[in-house]
Coordinates of C-alpha atoms in Angstrom, one line a residue:
Chain A
X1 CA -165.3 -205.4 81.1
X2 CA -168.6 -206.8 82.0
X3 CA -170.4 -206.4 85.1
X4 CA -169.0 -209.4 87.2
X5 CA -165.4 -208.5 86.2
X6 CA -165.9 -205.0 87.1
X7 CA -167.3 -205.9 90.6
X8 CA -164.5 -208.3 91.0
X9 CA -161.8 -205.9 90.3
X10 CA -163.8 -203.4 92.9
X11 CA -164.6 -201.1 89.9
X12 CA -167.9 -199.3 89.3
X13 CA -169.2 -197.5 86.3
X14 CA -172.0 -199.7 85.3
X15 CA -175.8 -199.2 85.0
X16 CA -178.3 -201.7 85.9
X17 CA -182.1 -201.8 85.6
X18 CA -184.4 -203.7 88.1
X19 CA -187.7 -205.3 87.7
X20 CA -189.9 -207.3 89.8
X21 CA -191.2 -210.4 88.5
X22 CA -195.0 -210.7 87.5
X23 CA -197.5 -211.6 90.3
X24 CA -198.1 -215.4 90.8
X25 CA -201.8 -214.7 90.2
X26 CA -200.7 -213.6 86.5
X27 CA -202.0 -216.5 84.0
X28 CA -198.9 -218.5 83.1
X29 CA -199.7 -218.2 79.4
X30 CA -199.2 -214.3 79.8
X31 CA -195.8 -214.6 81.2
X32 CA -193.9 -215.1 78.0
X33 CA -195.2 -212.0 76.5
X34 CA -194.6 -209.9 79.7
X35 CA -191.1 -211.3 79.7
X36 CA -190.6 -210.3 76.1
X37 CA -192.0 -206.9 76.5
X38 CA -189.6 -206.4 79.1
X39 CA -186.5 -207.5 77.2
X40 CA -187.5 -205.4 74.0
X41 CA -187.8 -202.3 76.3
X42 CA -184.5 -203.0 78.0
X43 CA -182.4 -204.3 75.0
X44 CA -180.2 -202.2 73.0
X45 CA -180.0 -199.7 76.1
X46 CA -176.4 -200.6 76.7
X47 CA -177.5 -201.8 80.2
X48 CA -174.7 -203.6 81.9
X49 CA -177.1 -206.2 83.9
X50 CA -180.6 -206.8 85.1
X51 CA -181.6 -206.9 88.5
X52 CA -184.5 -209.0 89.6
X53 CA -186.2 -208.4 93.2
X54 CA -187.5 -210.9 95.2
X55 CA -190.5 -209.5 97.0
X56 CA -191.4 -210.4 100.6
X57 CA -194.5 -209.3 102.4
X58 CA -193.2 -206.6 104.4
X59 CA -196.2 -205.9 106.5
X60 CA -194.5 -207.1 109.6
X61 CA -192.0 -204.1 109.0
X62 CA -194.5 -201.4 108.6
X63 CA -197.8 -201.4 110.6
X64 CA -199.2 -198.9 108.2
X65 CA -201.6 -200.1 105.6
X66 CA -199.7 -200.9 102.4
X67 CA -200.6 -198.5 99.6
X68 CA -200.6 -201.3 97.1
X69 CA -201.9 -204.7 98.4
X70 CA -199.2 -207.4 98.7
X71 CA -199.3 -210.0 96.3
X72 CA -196.6 -212.7 95.9
X73 CA -194.8 -212.5 92.8
X74 CA -193.0 -215.3 90.7
X75 CA -189.7 -216.5 91.9
X76 CA -187.0 -214.3 90.2
X77 CA -184.7 -217.1 89.7
X78 CA -187.5 -219.3 88.1
X79 CA -188.8 -216.4 86.1
X80 CA -185.4 -215.7 84.7
X81 CA -184.8 -219.4 83.9
X82 CA -188.2 -219.8 82.1
X83 CA -188.7 -216.4 80.4
X84 CA -185.6 -214.4 80.6
X85 CA -183.1 -216.5 78.4
X86 CA -183.1 -213.8 75.7
X87 CA -181.4 -211.5 78.2
X88 CA -177.9 -211.7 77.7
X89 CA -175.9 -209.8 80.3
X90 CA -175.7 -210.6 83.8
X91 CA -178.7 -210.8 86.2
X92 CA -178.5 -210.0 89.9
X93 CA -181.1 -212.2 91.5
X94 CA -182.2 -211.1 94.8
X95 CA -182.9 -213.6 97.5
X96 CA -185.1 -212.5 100.6
X97 CA -183.7 -215.2 102.5
X98 CA -186.3 -215.6 105.0
X99 CA -188.6 -217.0 102.6
X100 CA -186.7 -220.2 101.8
X101 CA -185.7 -223.4 103.6
X102 CA -182.2 -224.2 104.2
X103 CA -182.1 -226.9 101.6
X104 CA -183.7 -225.0 98.8
X105 CA -181.5 -222.1 99.4
X106 CA -178.5 -224.2 99.5
X107 CA -179.3 -225.9 96.1
X108 CA -180.1 -222.6 94.6
X109 CA -176.5 -221.4 95.7
X110 CA -175.0 -224.5 94.4
X111 CA -176.8 -224.3 91.0
X112 CA -175.7 -220.6 90.1
X113 CA -173.2 -219.9 87.5
X114 CA -170.9 -217.0 88.7
X115 CA -170.2 -215.9 85.3
X116 CA -173.8 -214.8 84.6
X117 CA -175.4 -214.6 87.8
X118 CA -174.9 -212.5 90.9
X119 CA -177.0 -212.3 93.9
X120 CA -178.3 -209.7 96.6
X121 CA -179.2 -211.4 99.7
X122 CA -181.7 -209.6 102.1
X123 CA -182.4 -210.3 105.6
X124 CA -186.0 -210.8 107.0
X125 CA -187.7 -207.4 107.0
X126 CA -188.5 -207.2 110.7
X127 CA -186.1 -208.0 113.5
X128 CA -189.0 -209.7 115.2
X129 CA -189.5 -212.2 112.5
X130 CA -187.9 -215.9 112.9
X131 CA -187.0 -217.0 109.5
X132 CA -185.6 -220.7 108.8
X133 CA -182.4 -219.2 107.5
X134 CA -180.9 -215.9 108.7
X135 CA -179.1 -213.5 106.6
X136 CA -175.8 -214.6 108.3
X137 CA -176.5 -218.4 107.6
X138 CA -177.3 -217.6 104.0
X139 CA -173.9 -215.4 103.6
X140 CA -172.0 -218.3 105.2
X141 CA -173.6 -220.8 102.7
X142 CA -172.6 -218.8 99.7
X143 CA -169.0 -218.6 101.0
X144 CA -168.9 -222.6 101.5
X145 CA -170.8 -223.8 98.5
X146 CA -170.1 -221.4 95.7
X147 CA -167.6 -218.8 96.7
X148 CA -167.3 -217.5 93.3
X149 CA -170.7 -216.3 93.0
X150 CA -170.7 -212.6 93.7
X151 CA -172.6 -211.2 96.7
X152 CA -174.0 -208.0 97.4
X153 CA -175.8 -206.5 100.4
X154 CA -178.5 -203.8 100.6
X155 CA -177.5 -200.2 102.0
X156 CA -180.0 -198.0 103.3
X157 CA -179.2 -194.2 103.3
X158 CA -182.3 -193.6 105.3
X159 CA -181.5 -195.8 108.2
X160 CA -177.9 -194.2 108.3
X161 CA -180.0 -190.7 108.7
X162 CA -181.7 -192.2 111.8
X163 CA -179.0 -194.6 113.3
X164 CA -175.7 -193.2 111.9
X165 CA -174.5 -196.7 111.6
X166 CA -175.1 -198.1 108.2
X167 CA -171.6 -197.7 107.3
X168 CA -170.6 -200.2 110.0
X169 CA -173.1 -202.4 108.8
X170 CA -171.9 -202.5 105.4
X171 CA -168.4 -203.0 106.7
X172 CA -169.8 -206.0 108.7
X173 CA -171.5 -207.3 105.5
X174 CA -168.1 -206.9 103.5
X175 CA -166.7 -209.1 106.0
X176 CA -169.3 -211.7 105.6
X177 CA -168.5 -211.6 101.8
X178 CA -170.4 -208.9 100.2
X179 CA -168.4 -207.4 97.3
X180 CA -171.1 -204.7 96.3
X181 CA -174.1 -202.9 97.9
X182 CA -177.4 -201.8 96.3
X183 CA -179.3 -199.0 97.9
X184 CA -183.0 -198.6 98.0
X185 CA -184.3 -195.7 95.9
X186 CA -182.5 -192.4 96.6
X187 CA -184.8 -189.3 96.9
X188 CA -182.6 -187.7 99.9
X189 CA -179.4 -186.6 98.4
X190 CA -177.7 -185.8 101.8
X191 CA -178.7 -189.1 103.3
X192 CA -176.9 -190.7 100.3
X193 CA -173.7 -188.6 100.6
X194 CA -173.5 -189.0 104.5
X195 CA -173.6 -192.8 104.0
X196 CA -170.9 -192.6 101.2
X197 CA -168.8 -190.4 103.2
X198 CA -169.0 -192.3 106.6
X199 CA -168.3 -195.5 104.5
X200 CA -165.3 -194.0 102.7
X201 CA -163.7 -192.8 105.7
X202 CA -164.1 -196.1 107.9
X203 CA -162.7 -198.1 105.2
X204 CA -159.6 -195.8 105.1
X205 CA -159.4 -196.1 109.0
X206 CA -159.3 -199.9 108.6
X207 CA -157.1 -200.1 105.5
X208 CA -159.9 -201.7 103.3
X209 CA -160.8 -200.8 99.8
X210 CA -164.4 -199.5 99.3
X211 CA -166.6 -201.9 97.0
X212 CA -169.1 -200.6 94.6
X213 CA -172.3 -199.1 95.8
X214 CA -174.9 -199.2 93.4
X215 CA -177.3 -196.3 93.9
X216 CA -180.9 -196.9 92.8
X217 CA -183.1 -194.3 91.1
X218 CA -186.6 -194.1 90.0
X219 CA -189.3 -191.8 88.8
X220 CA -192.4 -190.9 90.7
X221 CA -195.3 -189.9 88.8
X222 CA -198.3 -190.2 90.9
X223 CA -199.2 -189.7 94.6
X224 CA -200.0 -193.5 94.8
X225 CA -196.3 -194.1 93.9
X226 CA -195.1 -191.6 96.2
X227 CA -197.0 -193.0 99.2
X228 CA -195.8 -196.5 98.4
X229 CA -192.2 -195.1 98.3
X230 CA -192.8 -193.7 101.7
X231 CA -194.3 -197.0 103.0
X232 CA -191.1 -198.9 101.6
X233 CA -189.1 -196.2 103.8
X234 CA -187.9 -193.8 101.4
X235 CA -187.6 -190.3 102.6
X236 CA -189.3 -188.5 99.8
X237 CA -189.1 -184.6 100.4
X238 CA -192.1 -182.6 100.6
X239 CA -191.1 -180.6 97.6
X240 CA -191.6 -183.6 95.4
X241 CA -195.0 -184.2 97.1
X242 CA -196.1 -180.7 96.2
X243 CA -194.8 -180.9 92.6
X244 CA -196.8 -184.1 92.1
X245 CA -199.9 -182.7 93.5
X246 CA -199.6 -179.4 91.4
X247 CA -197.4 -180.3 88.3
X248 CA -198.9 -180.4 84.8
X249 CA -196.4 -183.1 84.2
X250 CA -195.0 -184.3 87.2
X251 CA -193.3 -187.4 85.7
X252 CA -191.0 -185.1 83.3
X253 CA -190.1 -183.2 86.4
X254 CA -189.3 -186.3 88.5
X255 CA -187.3 -187.5 85.8
X256 CA -185.1 -184.5 85.6
X257 CA -185.0 -184.2 89.3
X258 CA -183.9 -187.9 89.6
X259 CA -181.2 -187.6 86.9
X260 CA -179.9 -184.5 88.7
X261 CA -179.7 -186.3 91.9
X262 CA -177.8 -189.3 90.2
X263 CA -175.3 -186.9 88.8
X264 CA -174.7 -185.4 92.0
X265 CA -174.2 -188.8 93.7
X266 CA -171.9 -189.8 91.0
X267 CA -169.8 -186.6 91.2
X268 CA -169.5 -187.1 94.7
X269 CA -168.5 -190.7 94.7
X270 CA -165.7 -189.8 92.1
X271 CA -164.7 -186.9 94.4
X272 CA -164.2 -189.5 97.2
X273 CA -162.8 -192.4 95.1
X274 CA -165.8 -194.8 96.1
X275 CA -166.7 -196.9 93.1
X276 CA -170.3 -196.7 92.2
X277 CA -172.8 -198.1 89.9
X278 CA -176.4 -197.2 89.0
X279 CA -179.5 -199.0 89.2
X280 CA -183.0 -197.7 87.9
X281 CA -186.3 -199.2 88.6
X282 CA -189.7 -198.5 88.3
X283 CA -191.5 -198.6 91.6
X284 CA -194.9 -198.5 90.0
X285 CA -196.2 -200.7 87.3
X286 CA -198.0 -197.8 85.4
X287 CA -196.6 -197.9 81.8
X288 CA -195.7 -194.3 81.6
X289 CA -193.8 -194.3 84.9
X290 CA -192.0 -197.5 83.5
X291 CA -191.2 -195.7 80.3
X292 CA -189.7 -192.6 82.1
X293 CA -187.8 -195.1 84.3
X294 CA -186.1 -196.5 80.9
X295 CA -185.5 -193.0 79.8
X296 CA -183.8 -192.3 83.1
X297 CA -181.5 -195.3 82.7
X298 CA -180.5 -194.3 79.2
X299 CA -179.6 -190.9 80.4
X300 CA -177.6 -192.4 83.2
X301 CA -175.8 -194.5 80.5
X302 CA -175.2 -191.5 78.4
X303 CA -173.8 -189.6 81.3
X304 CA -171.4 -192.5 82.3
X305 CA -170.1 -193.1 78.6
X306 CA -170.2 -189.5 77.1
Chain B
X1 CA -182.7 -152.8 86.0
X2 CA -181.1 -152.0 89.3
X3 CA -181.7 -154.0 92.6
X4 CA -184.4 -151.9 93.7
X5 CA -186.3 -151.7 90.7
X6 CA -186.2 -155.5 90.2
X7 CA -187.5 -156.1 93.5
X8 CA -190.3 -153.6 93.0
X9 CA -191.4 -155.4 89.9
X10 CA -191.3 -158.7 91.9
X11 CA -188.4 -159.9 90.0
X12 CA -185.3 -161.6 91.0
X13 CA -182.1 -162.6 89.1
X14 CA -179.6 -160.6 91.1
X15 CA -176.5 -161.5 93.1
X16 CA -175.4 -159.6 96.5
X17 CA -172.5 -160.1 98.6
X18 CA -172.9 -159.8 102.5
X19 CA -170.5 -158.5 104.8
X20 CA -170.4 -158.0 108.6
X21 CA -169.0 -154.6 109.5
X22 CA -165.7 -154.6 111.8
X23 CA -165.8 -155.1 115.4
X24 CA -166.2 -152.0 117.6
X25 CA -163.0 -153.0 119.2
X26 CA -161.1 -152.2 116.0
X27 CA -159.1 -149.0 116.1
X28 CA -161.1 -146.3 114.2
X29 CA -158.0 -145.4 112.2
X30 CA -157.9 -148.9 110.8
X31 CA -161.5 -148.7 109.4
X32 CA -160.8 -146.8 106.3
X33 CA -158.3 -149.4 105.2
X34 CA -160.7 -152.4 106.0
X35 CA -163.4 -150.7 104.0
X36 CA -161.1 -150.2 101.1
X37 CA -160.0 -153.7 100.8
X38 CA -163.5 -154.6 101.0
X39 CA -164.5 -152.3 98.2
X40 CA -161.4 -153.4 96.2
X41 CA -162.4 -157.1 96.7
X42 CA -166.0 -156.6 95.5
X43 CA -165.9 -154.1 92.8
X44 CA -165.9 -155.0 89.3
X45 CA -167.6 -158.3 90.2
X46 CA -170.9 -157.3 88.6
X47 CA -172.4 -157.4 91.9
X48 CA -176.1 -156.0 92.2
X49 CA -175.8 -154.9 95.8
X50 CA -174.2 -155.3 99.2
X51 CA -175.7 -156.6 102.3
X52 CA -174.4 -155.2 105.9
X53 CA -175.4 -157.6 108.5
X54 CA -176.5 -156.2 111.9
X55 CA -175.1 -158.7 114.5
X56 CA -176.9 -159.1 117.8
X57 CA -175.5 -161.2 120.7
X58 CA -177.6 -164.2 120.0
X59 CA -176.3 -166.2 123.2
X60 CA -180.1 -165.9 124.5
X61 CA -181.0 -167.7 121.4
X62 CA -178.5 -170.7 121.8
X63 CA -177.4 -172.2 125.1
X64 CA -174.4 -173.8 123.7
X65 CA -171.2 -171.9 123.9
X66 CA -170.5 -169.6 120.9
X67 CA -167.5 -171.0 118.8
X68 CA -166.2 -167.6 118.1
X69 CA -166.9 -165.1 120.9
X70 CA -169.3 -162.4 120.4
X71 CA -168.0 -159.1 119.8
X72 CA -170.3 -156.1 119.1
X73 CA -169.6 -154.6 115.4
X74 CA -169.7 -151.2 114.1
X75 CA -173.1 -150.2 113.4
X76 CA -173.8 -151.2 109.7
X77 CA -175.5 -147.9 108.8
X78 CA -172.9 -145.6 110.5
X79 CA -170.1 -147.9 108.9
X80 CA -171.5 -147.4 105.4
X81 CA -172.1 -143.6 105.8
X82 CA -168.6 -143.4 107.1
X83 CA -166.5 -145.7 105.0
X84 CA -168.4 -147.3 102.1
X85 CA -169.4 -144.3 100.2
X86 CA -167.2 -145.6 97.3
X87 CA -169.7 -148.6 97.0
X88 CA -172.2 -147.4 94.2
X89 CA -174.9 -150.1 93.8
X90 CA -177.8 -150.6 96.3
X91 CA -177.1 -151.5 99.9
X92 CA -179.2 -153.8 102.2
X93 CA -178.9 -152.7 105.7
X94 CA -179.9 -155.0 108.3
X95 CA -181.7 -154.0 111.4
X96 CA -181.7 -156.1 114.5
X97 CA -184.7 -154.3 115.8
X98 CA -184.2 -155.1 119.3
X99 CA -181.1 -153.6 119.7
X100 CA -182.7 -149.9 119.1
X101 CA -184.9 -147.5 121.0
X102 CA -188.0 -146.4 119.4
X103 CA -187.1 -142.8 118.5
X104 CA -183.5 -144.0 117.1
X105 CA -185.2 -146.5 114.7
X106 CA -187.7 -144.1 113.7
X107 CA -185.1 -141.5 112.7
X108 CA -183.1 -144.0 111.2
X109 CA -186.1 -145.1 108.8
X110 CA -187.1 -141.6 107.9
X111 CA -183.5 -140.8 106.9
X112 CA -183.0 -143.6 104.5
X113 CA -183.0 -143.0 100.7
X114 CA -185.2 -145.8 99.1
X115 CA -183.4 -145.4 95.8
X116 CA -180.0 -146.7 97.2
X117 CA -181.1 -148.4 100.7
X118 CA -183.2 -151.1 101.3
X119 CA -183.6 -152.9 104.8
X120 CA -184.0 -156.3 106.3
X121 CA -185.5 -156.3 109.6
X122 CA -184.9 -159.0 112.2
X123 CA -186.8 -159.6 115.4
X124 CA -185.2 -160.5 118.7
X125 CA -183.2 -163.7 118.4
X126 CA -185.2 -165.4 121.3
X127 CA -188.9 -165.1 122.0
X128 CA -187.9 -164.7 125.7
X129 CA -186.4 -161.5 124.9
X130 CA -188.4 -158.3 125.5
X131 CA -186.9 -155.7 123.4
X132 CA -187.9 -152.1 123.2
X133 CA -189.0 -152.3 119.6
X134 CA -190.9 -155.5 118.4
X135 CA -190.2 -156.6 114.7
X136 CA -194.1 -155.7 114.1
X137 CA -193.6 -152.4 115.7
X138 CA -190.5 -151.7 113.3
X139 CA -192.3 -153.1 110.1
X140 CA -195.2 -150.6 111.1
X141 CA -192.8 -147.7 111.5
X142 CA -191.5 -148.4 107.9
X143 CA -194.9 -148.4 106.5
X144 CA -195.8 -145.2 108.1
X145 CA -192.6 -143.2 108.0
X146 CA -190.9 -144.2 104.8
X147 CA -193.4 -146.5 102.6
X148 CA -191.0 -146.3 99.7
X149 CA -188.2 -148.1 101.6
X150 CA -187.9 -151.7 100.3
X151 CA -188.4 -153.9 103.3
X152 CA -186.9 -157.6 103.5
X153 CA -187.6 -160.4 106.1
X154 CA -185.5 -163.4 107.0
X155 CA -186.3 -166.8 105.7
X156 CA -185.1 -170.0 107.6
X157 CA -185.3 -173.2 105.8
X158 CA -184.2 -175.2 108.8
X159 CA -187.0 -173.8 110.9
X160 CA -189.4 -175.2 108.0
X161 CA -187.7 -178.4 108.4
X162 CA -188.6 -178.6 112.0
X163 CA -192.1 -176.7 112.2
X164 CA -193.5 -176.7 108.8
X165 CA -194.8 -173.2 108.8
X166 CA -192.0 -171.1 107.6
X167 CA -194.1 -170.4 104.5
X168 CA -196.9 -169.0 106.6
X169 CA -194.5 -166.7 108.5
X170 CA -193.1 -165.4 105.1
X171 CA -196.6 -164.6 104.1
X172 CA -197.4 -162.9 107.5
X173 CA -194.2 -160.8 106.8
X174 CA -195.4 -160.1 103.3
X175 CA -198.7 -158.7 104.7
X176 CA -196.5 -156.7 107.1
X177 CA -195.0 -155.0 104.1
X178 CA -191.9 -157.4 103.2
X179 CA -191.0 -157.3 99.3
X180 CA -188.5 -159.9 99.5
X181 CA -186.7 -162.5 101.8
X182 CA -183.4 -163.3 102.6
X183 CA -182.3 -166.9 103.9
X184 CA -179.6 -167.8 106.3
X185 CA -176.8 -170.0 104.7
X186 CA -178.2 -172.7 102.8
X187 CA -176.6 -176.3 103.0
X188 CA -179.5 -178.2 103.0
X189 CA -181.0 -178.3 99.7
X190 CA -184.0 -180.2 100.4
X191 CA -185.1 -177.8 103.4
X192 CA -184.7 -175.0 100.9
X193 CA -186.8 -176.6 98.2
X194 CA -189.5 -177.7 100.6
X195 CA -189.7 -174.0 101.7
X196 CA -189.7 -172.6 98.4
X197 CA -192.4 -175.1 97.3
X198 CA -194.8 -174.6 100.3
X199 CA -194.6 -170.7 100.0
X200 CA -195.2 -171.1 96.0
X201 CA -198.5 -173.2 96.6
X202 CA -199.5 -171.2 99.6
X203 CA -199.2 -168.0 97.4
X204 CA -201.2 -169.6 94.6
X205 CA -203.8 -170.6 97.0
X206 CA -204.1 -167.0 98.2
X207 CA -204.0 -165.4 94.8
X208 CA -200.8 -163.8 95.6
X209 CA -197.5 -163.2 93.6
X210 CA -194.5 -164.7 95.5
X211 CA -191.9 -162.1 96.1
X212 CA -188.0 -162.5 95.5
X213 CA -186.4 -165.0 97.8
X214 CA -182.8 -164.4 98.1
X215 CA -180.6 -167.5 99.0
X216 CA -177.7 -167.1 101.0
X217 CA -174.5 -169.4 100.2
X218 CA -171.3 -169.5 101.9
X219 CA -168.1 -171.8 101.7
X220 CA -166.8 -173.6 104.6
X221 CA -163.1 -174.3 105.1
X222 CA -162.4 -175.2 108.6
X223 CA -164.0 -177.2 111.3
X224 CA -164.4 -173.9 113.2
X225 CA -166.4 -172.4 110.5
X226 CA -168.5 -175.3 110.4
X227 CA -169.2 -175.5 114.2
X228 CA -170.0 -171.8 114.0
X229 CA -172.4 -172.3 111.3
X230 CA -174.1 -175.1 113.1
X231 CA -174.3 -172.7 116.2
X232 CA -176.1 -170.4 114.1
X233 CA -178.7 -172.8 113.3
X234 CA -177.4 -173.8 109.7
X235 CA -177.9 -177.8 109.0
X236 CA -174.5 -178.6 107.7
X237 CA -174.6 -182.5 106.6
X238 CA -172.2 -185.0 108.0
X239 CA -170.6 -185.6 104.7
X240 CA -169.4 -181.9 104.5
X241 CA -168.1 -182.3 108.1
X242 CA -166.2 -185.5 106.9
X243 CA -164.7 -184.0 103.8
X244 CA -163.5 -180.8 106.0
X245 CA -161.7 -183.3 108.2
X246 CA -160.1 -185.4 105.5
X247 CA -159.7 -183.4 102.4
X248 CA -156.5 -181.8 101.4
X249 CA -158.3 -178.8 99.9
X250 CA -161.7 -178.6 101.9
X251 CA -162.4 -175.2 100.6
X252 CA -162.2 -176.2 96.9
X253 CA -164.6 -179.1 97.6
X254 CA -166.9 -176.6 99.6
X255 CA -166.8 -174.0 96.9
X256 CA -168.0 -176.6 94.3
X257 CA -170.7 -178.0 96.6
X258 CA -172.1 -174.5 97.2
X259 CA -172.1 -173.7 93.7
X260 CA -173.8 -176.9 92.7
X261 CA -176.4 -176.3 95.4
X262 CA -177.0 -172.7 94.4
X263 CA -177.5 -174.0 90.7
X264 CA -179.9 -176.4 92.0
X265 CA -181.8 -174.0 93.9
X266 CA -182.1 -171.4 90.8
X267 CA -183.3 -174.2 88.6
X268 CA -185.8 -175.3 91.0
X269 CA -187.2 -171.6 91.5
X270 CA -187.4 -171.3 87.7
X271 CA -189.3 -174.2 87.3
X272 CA -191.8 -173.1 90.0
X273 CA -191.9 -169.5 88.8
X274 CA -190.6 -168.2 92.3
X275 CA -188.2 -165.2 91.6
X276 CA -185.1 -165.5 93.5
X277 CA -182.0 -163.6 94.1
X278 CA -178.5 -165.1 95.3
X279 CA -176.5 -163.7 98.4
X280 CA -172.9 -164.9 99.3
X281 CA -171.4 -164.2 102.5
X282 CA -168.2 -165.3 104.1
X283 CA -169.2 -166.8 107.6
X284 CA -165.4 -166.8 108.6
X285 CA -163.0 -164.0 108.5
X286 CA -160.0 -166.0 107.2
X287 CA -158.7 -164.4 104.1
X288 CA -158.9 -167.6 102.0
X289 CA -162.4 -168.4 103.0
X290 CA -163.4 -164.8 102.1
X291 CA -161.6 -165.0 98.7
X292 CA -163.3 -168.3 97.9
X293 CA -166.8 -166.7 98.8
X294 CA -166.0 -164.0 96.4
X295 CA -165.0 -166.6 93.8
X296 CA -168.4 -168.1 94.5
X297 CA -170.3 -165.0 94.0
X298 CA -168.3 -164.7 90.6
X299 CA -169.4 -168.0 89.6
X300 CA -172.9 -167.4 90.5
X301 CA -172.9 -163.9 88.6
X302 CA -171.4 -165.8 85.4
X303 CA -174.2 -168.6 86.0
X304 CA -177.1 -165.9 86.1
X305 CA -175.6 -163.9 83.0
X306 CA -174.1 -166.5 80.6

């Protein structure tokens, strides 16, 4: 079964790889090469799909200075259409809905082929922002204009640690049409398990079937990457920071640690009967961190299909 | 190598089982039977030693109502001398030093045979208490009166989560003569790893060898046990609480989870080069929880000696 069929039937068991399109400042004549390198790197890895992030300037969300300067990226849908035609399995295209005007988003939704495209809609980063299109508007558009287009939402275990209501947010998104969820990068295993657990029992309470939750993992090979993850809101434990400061090969250590965390999350989801998927991204653009992320994805594929 | 030799040479790799002596209200003629059941249960399990807790009324430490009422227990040293002579490997006898007068504690320290007895000294539960003998006094007595008697201290990962200085407390205890540490029950893996990591790098900074840290694990088979662990200061994640409320066999789930956590702690300590031991206790006195704890100990022995 391919990715869309699995999600439609409420099943998990798939592995995705997530990339961020190149910066808009990249010379256009370099884009084909960048895309080719990505496809070469990710093909033949038995991945079930590709995730394309849509980066918004999140400086309204976090007053601290961004460790990597924000730089607008090529629109993920355009990038895919123009350069990623060689990618054959389904693609989950993120939409940071606050970036678009109503008409542009409507057109985009209408034009997508539900057999090969899925979308994750993300609301504005800060509740203070006043976007042209709210997340609720965008979800309603999808239901009206292209109800077959599979819709996902974001799930943030760290928010659950602080507010203890993320499972209720997921259920509200599910009512608005979400058929799967994708987490941000998971480093805090307990936070992830707490969210899965509360979600699972709330579904049971309401007589609903849980939908697949896609857990995102990454490696962290430098202090800069760690700082950036923290800026993005990921709770990175102190021991990982210490390892990074002192390890001769922090990347290897991080790869092992992420694989261990992923296996524990999988085991836990299986035990609770919550369908799950796995997503691997490289938070950093350093080559060795990207390659270690690909290795992580391969390990997870091997673990899922022994 | 036996337990004392291992600790003297700064090595870990041992498994202990911890018990609390019976309540003082137990009819004296029942004590031999209780001790015999314990020895029968724990013999032939390849355990490296027994831990005997010394329970103090900790109501000064925590204003919330104690889930199980406090009931004074038989003195661990007396209990051992009178009823546990059949136990052949070394015994770590806890001393809640605030409970004793100076002379009584001095005599006790002098009388111990360092080949078969180790001690963990615990300070008063609340800093508001004014005991006759402080932890520092008791540590100094050991150094003066019986310097060969192996001394341990308690390590509390949860305190590290809140104050971030538990590694410095460990090093202060090490200066006061501690040659090993024993944690309270570990459910929060990140807290344990954060403490190990900070301790390890602070040792390196000071040019000291890390001493064995003994991690304590337990199973949790009922809400009552869970409440009690929380009252004792153990951070028990919410997903474990949910599992307990809903699982058909929470004890099996808890056993698996504790074993997984223990293996991760071991792997992490190995990676950092911090010597470790393992300790299993049953927080509850329910028979099935005690038996599941013994199973956990057996699994850990098997894991350490494959």
